[in-house]
C-alpha positions as protocol buffer text, in pm:
chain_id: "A"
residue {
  index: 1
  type: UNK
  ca { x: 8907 y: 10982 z: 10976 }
}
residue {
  index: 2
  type: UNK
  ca { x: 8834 y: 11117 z: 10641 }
}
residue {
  index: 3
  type: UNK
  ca { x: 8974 y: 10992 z: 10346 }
}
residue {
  index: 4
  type: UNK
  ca { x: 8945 y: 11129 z: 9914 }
}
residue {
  index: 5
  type: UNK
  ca { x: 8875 y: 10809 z: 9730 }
}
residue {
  index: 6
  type: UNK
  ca { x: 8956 y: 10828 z: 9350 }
}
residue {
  index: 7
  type: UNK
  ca { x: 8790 y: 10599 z: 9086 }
}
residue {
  index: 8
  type: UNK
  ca { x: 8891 y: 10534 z: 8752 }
}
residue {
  index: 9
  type: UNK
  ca { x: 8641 y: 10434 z: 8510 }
}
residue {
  index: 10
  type: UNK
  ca { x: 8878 y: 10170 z: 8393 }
}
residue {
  index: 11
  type: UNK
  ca { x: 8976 y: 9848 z: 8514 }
}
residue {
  index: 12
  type: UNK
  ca { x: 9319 y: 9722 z: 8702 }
}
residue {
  index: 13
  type: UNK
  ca { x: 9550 y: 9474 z: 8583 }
}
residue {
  index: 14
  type: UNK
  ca { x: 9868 y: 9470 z: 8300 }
}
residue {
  index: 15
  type: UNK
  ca { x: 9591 y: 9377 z: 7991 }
}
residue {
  index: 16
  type: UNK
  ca { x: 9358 y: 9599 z: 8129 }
}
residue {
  index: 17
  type: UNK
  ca { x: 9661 y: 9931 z: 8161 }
}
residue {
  index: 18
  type: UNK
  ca { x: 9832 y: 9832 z: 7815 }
}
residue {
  index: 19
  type: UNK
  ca { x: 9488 y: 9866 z: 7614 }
}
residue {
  index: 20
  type: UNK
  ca { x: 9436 y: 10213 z: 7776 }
}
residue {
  index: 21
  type: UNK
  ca { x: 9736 y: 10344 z: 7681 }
}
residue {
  index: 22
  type: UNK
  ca { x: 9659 y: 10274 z: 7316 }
}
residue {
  index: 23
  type: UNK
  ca { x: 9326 y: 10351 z: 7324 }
}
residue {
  index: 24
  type: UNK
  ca { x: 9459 y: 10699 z: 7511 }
}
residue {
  index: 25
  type: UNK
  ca { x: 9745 y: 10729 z: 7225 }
}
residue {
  index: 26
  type: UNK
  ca { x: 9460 y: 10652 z: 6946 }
}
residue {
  index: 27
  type: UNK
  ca { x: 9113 y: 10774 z: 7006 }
}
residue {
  index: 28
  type: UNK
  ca { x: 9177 y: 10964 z: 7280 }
}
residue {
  index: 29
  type: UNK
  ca { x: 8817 y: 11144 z: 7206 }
}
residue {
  index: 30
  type: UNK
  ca { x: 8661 y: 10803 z: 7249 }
}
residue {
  index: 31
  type: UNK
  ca { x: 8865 y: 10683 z: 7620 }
}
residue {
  index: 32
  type: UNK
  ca { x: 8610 y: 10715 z: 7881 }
}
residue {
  index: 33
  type: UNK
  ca { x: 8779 y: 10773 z: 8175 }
}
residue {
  index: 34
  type: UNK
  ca { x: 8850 y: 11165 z: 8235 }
}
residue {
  index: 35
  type: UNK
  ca { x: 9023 y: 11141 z: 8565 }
}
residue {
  index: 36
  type: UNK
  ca { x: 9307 y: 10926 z: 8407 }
}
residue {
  index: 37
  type: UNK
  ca { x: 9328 y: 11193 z: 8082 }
}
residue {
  index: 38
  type: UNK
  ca { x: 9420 y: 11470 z: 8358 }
}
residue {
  index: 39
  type: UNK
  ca { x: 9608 y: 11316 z: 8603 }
}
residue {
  index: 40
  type: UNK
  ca { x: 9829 y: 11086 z: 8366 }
}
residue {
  index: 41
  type: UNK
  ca { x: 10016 y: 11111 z: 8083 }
}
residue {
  index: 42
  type: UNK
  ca { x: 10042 y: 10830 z: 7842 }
}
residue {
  index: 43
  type: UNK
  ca { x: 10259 y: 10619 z: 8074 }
}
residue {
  index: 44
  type: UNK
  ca { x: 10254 y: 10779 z: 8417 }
}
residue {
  index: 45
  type: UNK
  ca { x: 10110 y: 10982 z: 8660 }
}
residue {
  index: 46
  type: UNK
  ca { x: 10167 y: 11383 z: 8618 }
}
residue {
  index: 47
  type: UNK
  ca { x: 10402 y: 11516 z: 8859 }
}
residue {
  index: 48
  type: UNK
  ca { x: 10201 y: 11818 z: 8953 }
}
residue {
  index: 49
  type: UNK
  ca { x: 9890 y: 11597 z: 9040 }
}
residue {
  index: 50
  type: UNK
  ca { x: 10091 y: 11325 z: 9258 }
}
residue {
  index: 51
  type: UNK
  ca { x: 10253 y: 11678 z: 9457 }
}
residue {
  index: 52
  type: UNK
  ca { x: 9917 y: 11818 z: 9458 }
}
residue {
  index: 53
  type: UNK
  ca { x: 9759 y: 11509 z: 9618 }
}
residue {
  index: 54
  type: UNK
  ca { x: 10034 y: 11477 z: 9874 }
}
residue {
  index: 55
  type: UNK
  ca { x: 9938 y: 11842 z: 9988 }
}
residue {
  index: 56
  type: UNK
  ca { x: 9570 y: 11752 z: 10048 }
}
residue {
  index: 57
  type: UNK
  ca { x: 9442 y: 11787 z: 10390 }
}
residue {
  index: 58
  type: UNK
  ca { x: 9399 y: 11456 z: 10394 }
}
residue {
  index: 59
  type: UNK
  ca { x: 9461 y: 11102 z: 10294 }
}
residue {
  index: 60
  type: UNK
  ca { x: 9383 y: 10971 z: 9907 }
}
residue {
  index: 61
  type: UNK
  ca { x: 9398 y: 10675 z: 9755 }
}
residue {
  index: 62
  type: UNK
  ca { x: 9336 y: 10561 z: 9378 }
}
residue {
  index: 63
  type: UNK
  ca { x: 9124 y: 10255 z: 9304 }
}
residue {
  index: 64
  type: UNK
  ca { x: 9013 y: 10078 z: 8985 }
}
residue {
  index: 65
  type: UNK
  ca { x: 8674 y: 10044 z: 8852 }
}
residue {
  index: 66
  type: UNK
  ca { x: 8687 y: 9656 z: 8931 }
}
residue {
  index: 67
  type: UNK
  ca { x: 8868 y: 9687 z: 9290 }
}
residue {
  index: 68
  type: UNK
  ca { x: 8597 y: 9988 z: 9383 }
}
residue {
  index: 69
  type: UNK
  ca { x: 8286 y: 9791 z: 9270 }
}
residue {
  index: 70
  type: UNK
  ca { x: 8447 y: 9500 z: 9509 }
}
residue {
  index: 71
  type: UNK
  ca { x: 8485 y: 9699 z: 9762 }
}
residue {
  index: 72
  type: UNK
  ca { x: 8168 y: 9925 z: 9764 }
}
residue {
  index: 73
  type: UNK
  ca { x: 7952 y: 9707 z: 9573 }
}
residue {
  index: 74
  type: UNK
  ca { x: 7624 y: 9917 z: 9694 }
}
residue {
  index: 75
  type: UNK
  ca { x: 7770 y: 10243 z: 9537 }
}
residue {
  index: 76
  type: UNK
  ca { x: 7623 y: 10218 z: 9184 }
}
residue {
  index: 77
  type: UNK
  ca { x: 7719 y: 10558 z: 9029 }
}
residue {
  index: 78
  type: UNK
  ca { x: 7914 y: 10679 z: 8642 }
}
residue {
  index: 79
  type: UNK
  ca { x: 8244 y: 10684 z: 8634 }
}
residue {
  index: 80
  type: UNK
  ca { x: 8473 y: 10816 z: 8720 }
}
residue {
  index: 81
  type: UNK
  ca { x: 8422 y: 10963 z: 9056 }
}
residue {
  index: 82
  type: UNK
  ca { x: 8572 y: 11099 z: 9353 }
}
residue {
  index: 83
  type: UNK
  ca { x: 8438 y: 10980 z: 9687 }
}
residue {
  index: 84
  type: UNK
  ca { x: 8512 y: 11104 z: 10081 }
}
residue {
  index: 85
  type: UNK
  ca { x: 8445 y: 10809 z: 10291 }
}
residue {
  index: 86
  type: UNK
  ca { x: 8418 y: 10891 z: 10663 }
}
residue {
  index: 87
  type: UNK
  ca { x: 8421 y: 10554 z: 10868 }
}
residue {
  index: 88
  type: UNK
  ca { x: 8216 y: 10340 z: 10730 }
}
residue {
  index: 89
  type: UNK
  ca { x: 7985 y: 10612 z: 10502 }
}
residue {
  index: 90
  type: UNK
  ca { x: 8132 y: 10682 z: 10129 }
}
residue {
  index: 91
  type: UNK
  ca { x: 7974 y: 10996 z: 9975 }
}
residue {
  index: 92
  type: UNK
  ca { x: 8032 y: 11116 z: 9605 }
}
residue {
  index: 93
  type: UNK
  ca { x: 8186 y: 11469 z: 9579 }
}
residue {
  index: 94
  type: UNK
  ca { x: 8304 y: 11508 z: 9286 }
}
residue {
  index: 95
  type: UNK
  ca { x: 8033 y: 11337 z: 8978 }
}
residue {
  index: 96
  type: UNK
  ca { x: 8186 y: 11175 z: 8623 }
}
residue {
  index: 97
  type: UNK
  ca { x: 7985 y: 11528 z: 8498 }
}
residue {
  index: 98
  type: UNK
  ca { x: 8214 y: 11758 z: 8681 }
}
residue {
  index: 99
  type: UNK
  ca { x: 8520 y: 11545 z: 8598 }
}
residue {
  index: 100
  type: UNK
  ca { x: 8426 y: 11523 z: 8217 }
}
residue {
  index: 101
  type: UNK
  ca { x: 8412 y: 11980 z: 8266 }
}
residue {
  index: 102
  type: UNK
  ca { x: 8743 y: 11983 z: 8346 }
}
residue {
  index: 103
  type: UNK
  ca { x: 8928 y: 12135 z: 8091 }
}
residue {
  index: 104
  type: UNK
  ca { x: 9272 y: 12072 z: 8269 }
}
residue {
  index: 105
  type: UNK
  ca { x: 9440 y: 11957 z: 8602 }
}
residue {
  index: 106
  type: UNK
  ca { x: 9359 y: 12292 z: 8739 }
}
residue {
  index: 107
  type: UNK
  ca { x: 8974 y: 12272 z: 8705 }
}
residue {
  index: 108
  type: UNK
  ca { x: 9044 y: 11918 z: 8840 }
}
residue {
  index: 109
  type: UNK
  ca { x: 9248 y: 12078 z: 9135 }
}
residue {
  index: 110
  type: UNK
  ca { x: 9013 y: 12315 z: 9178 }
}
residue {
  index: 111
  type: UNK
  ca { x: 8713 y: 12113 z: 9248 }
}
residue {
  index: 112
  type: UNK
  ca { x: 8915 y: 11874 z: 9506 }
}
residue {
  index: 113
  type: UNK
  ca { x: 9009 y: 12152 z: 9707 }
}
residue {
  index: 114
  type: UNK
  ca { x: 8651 y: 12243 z: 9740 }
}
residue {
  index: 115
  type: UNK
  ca { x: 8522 y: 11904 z: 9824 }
}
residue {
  index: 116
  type: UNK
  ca { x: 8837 y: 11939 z: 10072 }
}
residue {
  index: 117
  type: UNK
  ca { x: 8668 y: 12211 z: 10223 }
}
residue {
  index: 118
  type: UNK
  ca { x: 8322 y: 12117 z: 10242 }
}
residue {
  index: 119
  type: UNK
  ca { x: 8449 y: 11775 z: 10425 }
}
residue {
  index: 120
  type: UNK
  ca { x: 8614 y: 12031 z: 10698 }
}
């Protein structure tokens, strides 16, 4: 099974959340991680991404800088990132490049739904 794997180029943890969200509040034209300025606000996820992400074709989930480079520790790539992992392969679709392009959620949309459609 297929499955959209999201990585934020921050780490997890309370210290780790409550420093981003004054470093987003700020210098937000210094905060490095340009899937979290799209999807979030300053204290929570955007409504319109968490419905668009339970409409994808298929499953997501959201990981951490820290919890991905545990978990895929021989994927050494910027980020953020979006990844499709099928079984045991993980493949980047979507580069910290094309993230940092976005303008707004809807560039963002738009370039999961073709990484959606390229993964069949």
């Amino acid at each position: 099974m297929s499955e959209l794997i999201f990585v934020y180029n921050a780490d997890s943890g309370l210290f780790n959340t409550l420093a981003d969200i004054g470093h987003k509040l700020f210098s937000p034209d210094t905060y490095k991680c340009d899937l979290c300025m799209l999807t979030h606000g300053y204290l929570s996820e955007r409504g319109e991404w968490r419905t668009f992400v339970e409409q994808l074709p298929m499953p997501s989930r959201f990981l951490h800088r820290d919890e991905f480079r545990r978990e895929f520790p021989q994927v050494d790539v910027p980020l953020p990132a979006v990844f499709l992992q099928q079984g045991p392969r993980i493949n980047l679709c979507v580069n910290s490049r094309s993230l940092h392009d976005c303008r707004n959620l809807d560039d963002l949309k738009t370039l999961i739904r073709l990484a959606c459609e390229q993964a069949g």
